Structures are given as C-alpha cells and as structure tokens.
mmCIF file of C-alpha atoms and ligand atoms in Angstrom:
data_model
loop_
_atom_site.group_PDB
_atom_site.id
_atom_site.type_symbol
_atom_site.label_atom_id
_atom_site.label_comp_id
_atom_site.label_asym_id
_atom_site.label_seq_id
_atom_site.Cartn_x
_atom_site.Cartn_y
_atom_site.Cartn_z
ATOM 1 C CA MET E 1 0.000 0.000 0.000
ATOM 2 C CA ILE E 2 1.160 3.534 -0.862
ATOM 3 C CA ALA E 3 0.561 6.043 1.949
ATOM 4 C CA ILE E 4 0.515 9.732 1.023
ATOM 5 C CA THR E 5 0.889 12.755 3.321
ATOM 6 C CA GLY E 6 -0.178 16.169 1.995
ATOM 7 C CA ALA E 7 -2.659 14.479 -0.355
ATOM 8 C CA THR E 8 -5.154 17.343 -0.024
ATOM 9 C CA GLY E 9 -2.662 19.929 -1.307
ATOM 10 C CA PHE E 10 -2.058 21.123 -4.852
ATOM 11 C CA LEU E 11 0.551 18.498 -5.726
ATOM 12 C CA GLY E 12 -1.156 15.842 -3.594
ATOM 13 C CA ARG E 13 -4.490 16.079 -5.438
ATOM 14 C CA HIS E 14 -2.752 15.653 -8.794
ATOM 15 C CA LEU E 15 -0.806 12.679 -7.420
ATOM 16 C CA VAL E 16 -3.922 11.026 -5.991
ATOM 17 C CA GLU E 17 -5.627 11.317 -9.403
ATOM 18 C CA LYS E 18 -2.657 9.599 -11.017
ATOM 19 C CA LEU E 19 -2.499 6.791 -8.418
ATOM 20 C CA ARG E 20 -6.266 6.407 -8.045
ATOM 21 C CA ASN E 21 -6.282 2.818 -9.372
ATOM 22 C CA LYS E 22 -3.488 1.720 -7.017
ATOM 23 C CA ASN E 23 -3.792 0.694 -3.390
ATOM 24 C CA ILE E 24 -3.403 4.062 -1.637
ATOM 25 C CA LYS E 25 -4.287 5.759 1.626
ATOM 26 C CA CYS E 26 -4.049 9.443 2.448
ATOM 27 C CA LEU E 27 -3.420 11.348 5.660
ATOM 28 C CA VAL E 28 -6.056 14.111 5.877
ATOM 29 C CA ARG E 29 -6.602 16.817 8.482
ATOM 30 C CA LYS E 30 -10.174 17.794 7.690
ATOM 31 C CA GLU E 31 -13.371 15.804 7.197
ATOM 32 C CA ASP E 32 -14.270 17.807 4.072
ATOM 33 C CA HIS E 33 -11.280 16.609 2.050
ATOM 34 C CA GLY E 34 -13.463 15.970 -1.007
ATOM 35 C CA PHE E 35 -11.907 12.592 -1.922
ATOM 36 C CA LYS E 36 -14.295 9.946 -3.216
ATOM 37 C CA ASN E 37 -13.384 6.253 -3.226
ATOM 38 C CA VAL E 38 -9.988 6.941 -1.656
ATOM 39 C CA LYS E 39 -8.982 5.515 1.721
ATOM 40 C CA THR E 40 -8.270 8.330 4.184
ATOM 41 C CA ILE E 41 -6.782 8.390 7.669
ATOM 42 C CA LYS E 42 -7.695 11.424 9.740
ATOM 43 C CA GLY E 43 -4.663 12.947 11.409
ATOM 44 C CA ASP E 44 -1.851 15.427 11.535
ATOM 45 C CA ILE E 45 1.885 15.175 10.965
ATOM 46 C CA ASN E 46 2.352 16.416 14.540
ATOM 47 C CA ASP E 47 -0.009 13.862 16.026
ATOM 48 C CA LYS E 48 2.007 10.721 16.730
ATOM 49 C CA LYS E 49 -1.043 8.520 17.278
ATOM 50 C CA SER E 50 -2.521 9.277 13.862
ATOM 51 C CA LEU E 51 0.887 8.730 12.215
ATOM 52 C CA ASP E 52 1.038 5.308 13.830
ATOM 53 C CA ASN E 53 -2.312 4.502 12.279
ATOM 54 C CA PHE E 54 -1.277 5.983 8.929
ATOM 55 C CA THR E 55 2.017 4.096 8.571
ATOM 56 C CA LYS E 56 0.665 0.730 9.743
ATOM 57 C CA GLY E 57 0.499 -1.668 6.763
ATOM 58 C CA ALA E 58 2.120 0.804 4.325
ATOM 59 C CA GLU E 59 4.899 -0.406 2.007
ATOM 60 C CA ILE E 60 5.903 3.017 0.792
ATOM 61 C CA ILE E 61 5.322 6.552 2.044
ATOM 62 C CA ILE E 62 5.119 9.564 -0.245
ATOM 63 C CA HIS E 63 5.702 12.547 2.008
ATOM 64 C CA LEU E 64 4.356 15.828 0.638
ATOM 65 C CA ALA E 65 2.802 17.444 3.738
ATOM 66 C CA ALA E 66 4.389 20.804 4.406
ATOM 67 C CA VAL E 67 3.837 24.440 5.202
ATOM 68 C CA ILE E 68 5.116 26.467 2.270
ATOM 69 C CA ASP E 69 3.828 29.948 3.052
ATOM 70 C CA HIS E 70 3.130 30.927 6.651
ATOM 71 C CA LYS E 71 3.334 34.154 8.623
ATOM 72 C CA ASP E 72 4.703 32.392 11.685
ATOM 73 C CA LYS E 73 8.203 31.088 10.991
ATOM 74 C CA GLU E 74 7.915 28.550 13.840
ATOM 75 C CA GLU E 75 5.326 26.684 11.726
ATOM 76 C CA TYR E 76 7.942 25.760 9.101
ATOM 77 C CA LYS E 77 10.048 24.063 11.724
ATOM 78 C CA LYS E 78 7.083 22.469 13.474
ATOM 79 C CA VAL E 79 5.450 20.956 10.379
ATOM 80 C CA ASN E 80 8.292 20.505 7.893
ATOM 81 C CA THR E 81 11.116 19.434 10.200
ATOM 82 C CA GLU E 82 9.500 18.127 13.391
ATOM 83 C CA GLY E 83 6.650 16.591 11.353
ATOM 84 C CA THR E 84 9.176 14.677 9.247
ATOM 85 C CA LYS E 85 10.907 13.508 12.429
ATOM 86 C CA ASN E 86 7.555 12.185 13.715
ATOM 87 C CA LEU E 87 6.933 10.405 10.425
ATOM 88 C CA ILE E 88 10.371 8.737 10.500
ATOM 89 C CA LYS E 89 9.670 7.455 14.028
ATOM 90 C CA ALA E 90 6.285 6.059 12.951
ATOM 91 C CA CYS E 91 7.885 4.392 9.884
ATOM 92 C CA LYS E 92 10.485 2.720 12.083
ATOM 93 C CA LYS E 93 7.890 1.568 14.577
ATOM 94 C CA ASN E 94 5.758 0.014 11.846
ATOM 95 C CA LYS E 95 8.682 -1.289 9.771
ATOM 96 C CA VAL E 96 8.028 0.843 6.705
ATOM 97 C CA LYS E 97 11.376 1.048 4.923
ATOM 98 C CA ARG E 98 10.693 3.082 1.800
ATOM 99 C CA ILE E 99 9.955 6.808 1.682
ATOM 100 C CA ILE E 100 9.860 9.325 -1.160
ATOM 101 C CA PHE E 101 10.197 12.860 0.160
ATOM 102 C CA VAL E 102 9.241 15.893 -1.879
ATOM 103 C CA SER E 103 11.631 18.568 -0.703
ATOM 104 C CA SER E 104 12.373 21.760 -2.626
ATOM 105 C CA MET E 105 15.114 23.567 -4.509
ATOM 106 C CA ALA E 106 14.629 26.172 -1.764
ATOM 107 C CA SER E 107 16.686 23.825 0.453
ATOM 108 C CA THR E 108 19.764 24.266 -1.763
ATOM 109 C CA LYS E 109 20.209 28.042 -1.667
ATOM 110 C CA THR E 110 23.294 29.677 -0.201
ATOM 111 C CA HIS E 111 21.090 31.876 2.004
ATOM 112 C CA LEU E 112 18.277 29.686 3.265
ATOM 113 C CA ASP E 113 14.952 31.316 4.123
ATOM 114 C CA ASP E 114 12.851 29.789 6.942
ATOM 115 C CA TYR E 115 11.066 27.436 4.556
ATOM 116 C CA GLY E 116 14.283 26.342 2.823
ATOM 117 C CA LYS E 117 15.954 25.742 6.182
ATOM 118 C CA SER E 118 13.084 23.575 7.436
ATOM 119 C CA LYS E 119 13.166 21.474 4.239
ATOM 120 C CA SER E 120 16.951 21.159 4.357
ATOM 121 C CA GLU E 121 16.756 19.933 7.957
ATOM 122 C CA ALA E 122 14.034 17.440 7.026
ATOM 123 C CA GLU E 123 16.275 16.121 4.224
ATOM 124 C CA LYS E 124 19.137 15.592 6.693
ATOM 125 C CA LEU E 125 16.871 13.740 9.119
ATOM 126 C CA LEU E 126 15.713 11.420 6.344
ATOM 127 C CA LEU E 127 19.186 10.810 4.928
ATOM 128 C CA ASN E 128 20.408 9.836 8.397
ATOM 129 C CA SER E 129 17.342 7.754 9.235
ATOM 130 C CA GLY E 130 18.477 4.433 7.786
ATOM 131 C CA LEU E 131 15.263 4.286 5.723
ATOM 132 C CA ASP E 132 15.277 3.732 1.934
ATOM 133 C CA VAL E 133 14.910 7.375 1.050
ATOM 134 C CA THR E 134 14.551 9.186 -2.266
ATOM 135 C CA ILE E 135 14.510 12.983 -2.207
ATOM 136 C CA LEU E 136 12.931 15.020 -4.990
ATOM 137 C CA ARG E 137 13.607 18.740 -5.173
ATOM 138 C CA PRO E 138 11.141 20.557 -7.403
ATOM 139 C CA SER E 139 11.486 24.237 -8.209
ATOM 140 C CA PHE E 140 8.410 26.493 -8.472
ATOM 141 C CA ILE E 141 5.510 24.151 -9.372
ATOM 142 C CA TYR E 142 2.815 25.539 -11.654
ATOM 143 C CA GLY E 143 -0.245 24.050 -13.318
ATOM 144 C CA LYS E 144 -4.001 23.771 -12.862
ATOM 145 C CA ASP E 145 -5.138 25.023 -9.408
ATOM 146 C CA SER E 146 -1.630 26.100 -8.391
ATOM 147 C CA ASN E 147 -1.698 28.259 -5.259
ATOM 148 C CA SER E 148 1.725 29.666 -6.046
ATOM 149 C CA MET E 149 0.527 30.769 -9.495
ATOM 150 C CA LYS E 150 -2.672 32.213 -8.000
ATOM 151 C CA LYS E 151 -0.600 34.236 -5.522
ATOM 152 C CA LEU E 152 1.742 35.389 -8.259
ATOM 153 C CA LEU E 153 -1.206 36.571 -10.374
ATOM 154 C CA GLU E 154 -2.709 38.405 -7.376
ATOM 155 C CA PHE E 155 0.658 40.090 -6.885
ATOM 156 C CA LEU E 156 0.922 41.009 -10.580
ATOM 157 C CA HIS E 157 -2.542 42.594 -10.446
ATOM 158 C CA LYS E 158 -1.961 44.394 -7.126
ATOM 159 C CA PHE E 159 0.271 47.309 -8.130
ATOM 160 C CA LYS E 160 0.439 49.715 -11.081
ATOM 161 C CA VAL E 161 3.917 48.409 -11.860
ATOM 162 C CA ILE E 162 5.517 45.031 -11.164
ATOM 163 C CA PRO E 163 8.077 45.381 -8.345
ATOM 164 C CA ILE E 164 10.951 42.926 -8.658
ATOM 165 C CA VAL E 165 13.577 42.302 -5.988
ATOM 166 C CA GLY E 166 17.010 42.887 -7.512
ATOM 167 C CA ASP E 167 17.754 42.857 -11.237
ATOM 168 C CA GLY E 168 15.519 39.846 -11.956
ATOM 169 C CA GLU E 169 18.352 38.193 -13.893
ATOM 170 C CA TYR E 170 18.566 35.282 -11.445
ATOM 171 C CA LYS E 171 17.723 31.993 -13.116
ATOM 172 C CA PHE E 172 15.180 29.347 -12.374
ATOM 173 C CA ARG E 173 13.305 26.485 -14.040
ATOM 174 C CA PRO E 174 9.605 26.339 -13.152
ATOM 175 C CA VAL E 175 8.206 22.822 -13.348
ATOM 176 C CA HIS E 176 4.724 21.692 -14.369
ATOM 177 C CA VAL E 177 2.786 19.723 -11.733
ATOM 178 C CA ASP E 178 2.334 16.791 -14.168
ATOM 179 C CA ASP E 179 6.119 16.468 -14.415
ATOM 180 C CA VAL E 180 6.483 16.413 -10.619
ATOM 181 C CA VAL E 181 3.762 13.750 -10.349
ATOM 182 C CA ASN E 182 5.530 11.699 -13.041
ATOM 183 C CA SER E 183 8.855 11.974 -11.228
ATOM 184 C CA ILE E 184 7.255 10.580 -8.060
ATOM 185 C CA VAL E 185 5.650 7.702 -9.972
ATOM 186 C CA LEU E 186 8.960 6.950 -11.702
ATOM 187 C CA CYS E 187 10.625 6.547 -8.274
ATOM 188 C CA ILE E 188 8.046 4.201 -6.775
ATOM 189 C CA ASN E 189 9.383 0.976 -8.270
ATOM 190 C CA ASN E 190 12.883 2.204 -9.054
ATOM 191 C CA LYS E 191 15.341 0.688 -6.538
ATOM 192 C CA ASN E 192 18.122 2.665 -8.189
ATOM 193 C CA SER E 193 16.575 5.882 -6.844
ATOM 194 C CA ILE E 194 17.117 4.820 -3.205
ATOM 195 C CA GLY E 195 19.586 7.096 -1.418
ATOM 196 C CA LYS E 196 19.491 9.648 -4.243
ATOM 197 C CA ILE E 197 18.517 13.308 -4.439
ATOM 198 C CA TYR E 198 16.994 14.542 -7.710
ATOM 199 C CA ASN E 199 16.415 18.089 -8.900
ATOM 200 C CA ILE E 200 12.965 18.099 -10.479
ATOM 201 C CA LEU E 201 12.937 21.105 -12.760
ATOM 202 C CA GLY E 202 11.211 22.140 -15.964
ATOM 203 C CA LYS E 203 12.895 21.838 -19.349
ATOM 204 C CA THR E 204 13.346 25.601 -19.772
ATOM 205 C CA GLU E 205 15.792 27.740 -17.821
ATOM 206 C CA LEU E 206 14.481 31.294 -17.572
ATOM 207 C CA THR E 207 15.556 34.457 -15.865
ATOM 208 C CA PHE E 208 12.940 35.750 -13.424
ATOM 209 C CA ASN E 209 12.344 38.670 -15.850
ATOM 210 C CA GLU E 210 11.637 36.272 -18.730
ATOM 211 C CA PHE E 211 9.350 34.219 -16.520
ATOM 212 C CA ILE E 212 7.309 37.286 -15.502
ATOM 213 C CA ASP E 213 7.105 38.418 -19.153
ATOM 214 C CA MET E 214 5.745 35.024 -20.254
ATOM 215 C CA VAL E 215 3.194 34.887 -17.429
ATOM 216 C CA CYS E 216 2.069 38.476 -18.184
ATOM 217 C CA LYS E 217 1.698 37.629 -21.875
ATOM 218 C CA LYS E 218 -0.346 34.513 -21.108
ATOM 219 C CA TYR E 219 -2.706 36.414 -18.755
ATOM 220 C CA ASN E 220 -2.726 39.617 -20.807
ATOM 221 C CA ILE E 221 -1.194 41.753 -18.020
ATOM 222 C CA LYS E 222 0.346 44.880 -19.483
ATOM 223 C CA LYS E 223 2.534 46.470 -16.814
ATOM 224 C CA ARG E 224 6.062 47.727 -16.527
ATOM 225 C CA LYS E 225 8.565 45.867 -14.315
ATOM 226 C CA VAL E 226 10.398 47.989 -11.752
ATOM 227 C CA HIS E 227 13.597 46.542 -10.319
ATOM 228 C CA ILE E 228 14.351 47.426 -6.726
ATOM 229 C CA PRO E 229 18.036 46.994 -5.866
ATOM 230 C CA ILE E 230 18.786 44.417 -3.170
ATOM 231 C CA SER E 231 20.675 47.173 -1.293
ATOM 232 C CA ILE E 232 17.314 48.976 -0.881
ATOM 233 C CA CYS E 233 15.192 45.858 -0.262
ATOM 234 C CA LEU E 234 17.445 44.703 2.596
ATOM 235 C CA PRO E 235 16.999 47.745 4.886
ATOM 236 C CA ILE E 236 13.257 47.854 4.026
ATOM 237 C CA SER E 237 12.892 44.213 5.111
ATOM 238 C CA SER E 238 14.946 44.790 8.301
ATOM 239 C CA ILE E 239 12.961 47.863 9.369
ATOM 240 C CA GLY E 240 9.652 46.222 8.373
ATOM 241 C CA SER E 241 10.354 43.138 10.482
ATOM 242 C CA MET E 242 11.152 45.371 13.480
ATOM 243 C CA ILE E 243 7.737 47.025 13.127
ATOM 244 C CA THR E 244 5.736 43.850 12.546
ATOM 245 C CA LYS E 245 6.527 40.152 12.705
ATOM 246 C CA ASN E 246 4.359 39.633 9.631
ATOM 247 C CA PHE E 247 6.132 42.095 7.336
ATOM 248 C CA PRO E 248 5.828 40.434 3.881
ATOM 249 C CA LEU E 249 9.321 41.202 2.590
ATOM 250 C CA LYS E 250 11.565 38.973 4.726
ATOM 251 C CA LYS E 251 15.311 39.614 4.921
ATOM 252 C CA THR E 252 16.058 35.901 4.449
ATOM 253 C CA PHE E 253 13.876 35.931 1.331
ATOM 254 C CA VAL E 254 15.742 38.921 -0.139
ATOM 255 C CA LEU E 255 19.081 37.246 0.570
ATOM 256 C CA SER E 256 17.932 33.896 -0.792
ATOM 257 C CA ILE E 257 16.407 35.226 -4.012
ATOM 258 C CA LYS E 258 19.788 36.079 -5.494
ATOM 259 C CA SER E 259 20.776 32.413 -5.558
ATOM 260 C CA GLY E 260 17.863 31.518 -7.904
ATOM 261 C CA THR E 261 16.664 27.938 -8.204
ATOM 262 C CA THR E 262 18.351 26.467 -11.181
ATOM 263 C CA GLY E 263 20.343 23.273 -11.413
ATOM 264 C CA SER E 264 20.890 20.145 -13.428
ATOM 265 C CA ILE E 265 18.326 17.421 -14.105
ATOM 266 C CA ASP E 266 20.937 15.043 -15.577
ATOM 267 C CA LEU E 267 20.636 12.544 -12.724
ATOM 268 C CA ALA E 268 16.824 12.401 -12.954
ATOM 269 C CA GLU E 269 17.025 12.042 -16.740
ATOM 270 C CA ARG E 270 19.529 9.206 -16.413
ATOM 271 C CA ASP E 271 18.067 7.241 -13.485
ATOM 272 C CA LEU E 272 14.357 7.944 -13.858
ATOM 273 C CA LYS E 273 14.081 8.733 -17.595
ATOM 274 C CA TYR E 274 12.532 12.005 -16.418
ATOM 275 C CA LYS E 275 11.529 14.196 -19.399
ATOM 276 C CA PRO E 276 9.925 17.487 -18.369
ATOM 277 C CA MET E 277 7.962 19.791 -20.659
ATOM 278 C CA SER E 278 9.025 23.319 -21.606
ATOM 279 C CA PHE E 279 7.509 26.327 -19.823
ATOM 280 C CA SER E 280 5.611 27.418 -22.939
ATOM 281 C CA GLU E 281 4.126 23.903 -23.319
ATOM 282 C CA GLY E 282 3.189 23.880 -19.615
ATOM 283 C CA LEU E 283 1.514 27.303 -19.776
ATOM 284 C CA LYS E 284 -0.778 26.011 -22.532
ATOM 285 C CA LYS E 285 -2.025 23.071 -20.397
HETATM 286 N N1 NAP Y 1 4.102 24.442 -4.733
HETATM 287 C C1 NAP Y 1 5.368 24.616 -5.075
HETATM 288 O O1 NAP Y 1 5.721 25.504 -5.887
HETATM 289 C C2 NAP Y 1 6.430 23.707 -4.474
HETATM 290 C C3 NAP Y 1 7.739 23.846 -4.938
HETATM 291 C C4 NAP Y 1 8.737 22.983 -4.441
HETATM 292 C C5 NAP Y 1 8.402 22.024 -3.504
HETATM 293 N N2 NAP Y 1 7.119 21.927 -3.055
HETATM 294 C C6 NAP Y 1 6.824 20.877 -2.058
HETATM 295 O O2 NAP Y 1 5.793 20.052 -2.569
HETATM 296 C C7 NAP Y 1 4.977 19.573 -1.503
HETATM 297 C C8 NAP Y 1 3.525 19.844 -1.810
HETATM 298 O O3 NAP Y 1 3.348 21.252 -1.995
HETATM 299 P P1 NAP Y 1 1.928 21.866 -2.404
HETATM 300 O O4 NAP Y 1 2.176 22.987 -3.329
HETATM 301 O O5 NAP Y 1 0.996 20.791 -2.787
HETATM 302 O O6 NAP Y 1 1.489 22.491 -1.002
HETATM 303 P P2 NAP Y 1 0.023 22.787 -0.454
HETATM 304 O O7 NAP Y 1 -0.959 22.903 -1.573
HETATM 305 O O8 NAP Y 1 0.157 23.929 0.490
HETATM 306 O O9 NAP Y 1 -0.342 21.455 0.362
HETATM 307 C C9 NAP Y 1 0.263 21.182 1.589
HETATM 308 C C10 NAP Y 1 -0.306 19.891 2.117
HETATM 309 O O10 NAP Y 1 0.297 19.632 3.384
HETATM 310 C C11 NAP Y 1 -0.746 19.390 4.322
HETATM 311 N N3 NAP Y 1 -0.349 19.789 5.671
HETATM 312 C C12 NAP Y 1 0.043 21.021 6.105
HETATM 313 N N4 NAP Y 1 0.259 20.983 7.422
HETATM 314 C C13 NAP Y 1 0.004 19.729 7.835
HETATM 315 C C14 NAP Y 1 0.031 19.075 9.092
HETATM 316 N N5 NAP Y 1 0.339 19.719 10.235
HETATM 317 N N6 NAP Y 1 -0.295 17.756 9.136
HETATM 318 C C15 NAP Y 1 -0.633 17.076 8.020
HETATM 319 N N7 NAP Y 1 -0.696 17.648 6.799
HETATM 320 C C16 NAP Y 1 -0.385 18.956 6.719
HETATM 321 C C17 NAP Y 1 -1.917 20.213 3.824
HETATM 322 O O11 NAP Y 1 -3.115 19.763 4.420
HETATM 323 P P3 NAP Y 1 -4.456 20.679 4.455
HETATM 324 O O12 NAP Y 1 -5.098 20.504 3.088
HETATM 325 O O13 NAP Y 1 -5.255 20.091 5.529
HETATM 326 O O14 NAP Y 1 -4.028 22.088 4.709
HETATM 327 C C18 NAP Y 1 -1.822 19.918 2.340
HETATM 328 O O15 NAP Y 1 -2.359 18.649 2.053
HETATM 329 C C19 NAP Y 1 5.473 20.263 -0.243
HETATM 330 O O16 NAP Y 1 6.297 19.380 0.465
HETATM 331 C C20 NAP Y 1 6.276 21.449 -0.759
HETATM 332 O O17 NAP Y 1 7.316 21.787 0.129
HETATM 333 C C21 NAP Y 1 6.120 22.745 -3.522
#
C-alpha cells in the first residue's frame, strides 16, 4: 500500500488522481477533504497517534505534507522538520522502509529562508534515518489550481507596476505539476533511486524577468517591471520586520532570491528517464 501525506494539497491532489487505481491511503486533516473512493486516515503530521495509524500496513510513504507559506516562521520548523521527524519514528515503529520525500530547490540556496531551512533539515533527518529514502527537489511548481501561481497573479494585479527584488536576472526552471507527479511515480518501483537526491525542474531555464514576461503575456497583463536593488530591499525588510513580525518582505527571502533555483536534471534524466515539458508547453495546459 502507498501512503501519502499532503494528499489534499495542490501536488497531492494531482498525485492522488494519477495513483487512483493503485492501493493508496491518504493522511487528511479535515473531514471535508473531497476525496471519493480513496482511503483516508484522519490525522496530523504532529499527532504521533494518527501517524502510527497511517504508517501501519504501508509499504511506501510519499511525504508531501508541508507548510510552504506561513506568517509564523515557527510553523515551518514544526510541520516541515519536526513533522518529518515524527513520520520517521512512525515508519520505524511500523517497519516501513521506503519513503519518497518531496523537498524543494529552496533547500539548496546559499542563504536559506525559513522554509528552505526547514526542508533542508528534514532532508538531513531522512538521509540519516536508515530508511530507503529518495529525495525530490522541485522548483516552483505551476499548473491547474496552483496556489503559487494564484498568488503570483494576485501580486501582478496588485500594483500599477511590477516590483521585482534585484535585477531579476537570477535563473530558475519552473516545473509543471504533471512532471512532478511523473517523477514521483517513476521513483516508486525504481530501486536505483534509493539514497538519491533529484532536482525536479522544468525543461526551460528562464531568468525571473523572462518568466514574468511570459506569465504576463499569457494572462494579458500589461505592466512595466520595476527593479528594486537588493541594497534597498534589505533595509526595508529589516525595518519592516522590526515594526511587525508579519512584514511580507523577509530579509532571508531577499538574501535567498539572489541564488535563484536552477540546477541540473541530468541525474533524474539518467536514473528515472525524467523528461519534463518546456515552460511554454506547460503554460498552454
Ligand atoms: N508548490 C510549489 O511551488 C512547491 C515547490 C517545491 C516544492 N514543493 C513541495 O511540494 C509539496 C507539496 O506542496 P503543495 O504545493 O501541494 O502544497 P500545499 O498545496 O500547500 O499542500 C500542503 C499539504 O500539506 C498538508 N499539511 C500542512 N500541514 C500539515 C500538518 N500539520 N499535518 C498534516 N498535513 C499537513 C496540507 O493539508 P491541508 O489541506 O489540511 O491544509 C496539504 O495537504 C510540499 O512538500 C512542498 O514543500 C512545492
């Protein structure tokens, strides 16, 4: 049986659709999860009892549950790092050896933001756990019902111009949700993927400026980009965070953005036969 955490999220719902005809069970927090004909276990990644129930009888865990955007930075640690620790303990107790963890390229940056740090720490816990671990590191995931894309579009509509931190020339490779789902499926029966870490990126490497231009073109947004130098963003974020804990422009974010989220997919192509689509193909889906 395949047991999935984070099944109710954006990526999780796409994965459940793909694995619908397999023997799966999903950890869900709320009663109104909307799944039909899918086995669910009510629980929380921080509730050890429900994790015991969830891992019992599972042959493989696909761990997607995470907090990716939260005002309270303690939540990243609590859910992403401590939650993963709880899951490892439950796996050991119930003799579940195999786990596929969806981490993030955010865990690879030189300056880690709170989210990236929590994912990086979860990776370390898993790699040292003695379990048969595969780690997948997607970049920005887009596609139907993507929260990240929804938030980006809200942001693009919010101001008269499009404010961009720094020169926007940092590179990244957005990945379509179907490609991330495929990468997970490709790992399930692939023993060669055990102990490996794969970057799961789209086919196209873009600068952030190019990415914004393509999104604006697709959604017919006609606005000018305004680049705000990092040297200005940094003091704004420092002063803002002194005034309010929830100031949206975080210093760690400003520092981390410069490192971009690009990388090589050679290993995934070789081991998994992973073949992602281009960004223009993905935007049409
Ligand atoms: N979206 C991206 O661009 C992106 C990029 C790189 C990596 N990733 C990684 O991909 C994975 C899935 O991301 P996503 O975009 O699908 O995120 P999402 O839509 O925010 O879904 C997060 C999932 O985690 C669950 N969850 C949160 N806190 C939990 C807790 N305390 N106990 C149990 N479950 C909990 C949520 O349950 P509820 O439905 O009950 O809230 C939901 O099912 C995450 O691990 C994320 O780090 C995402």
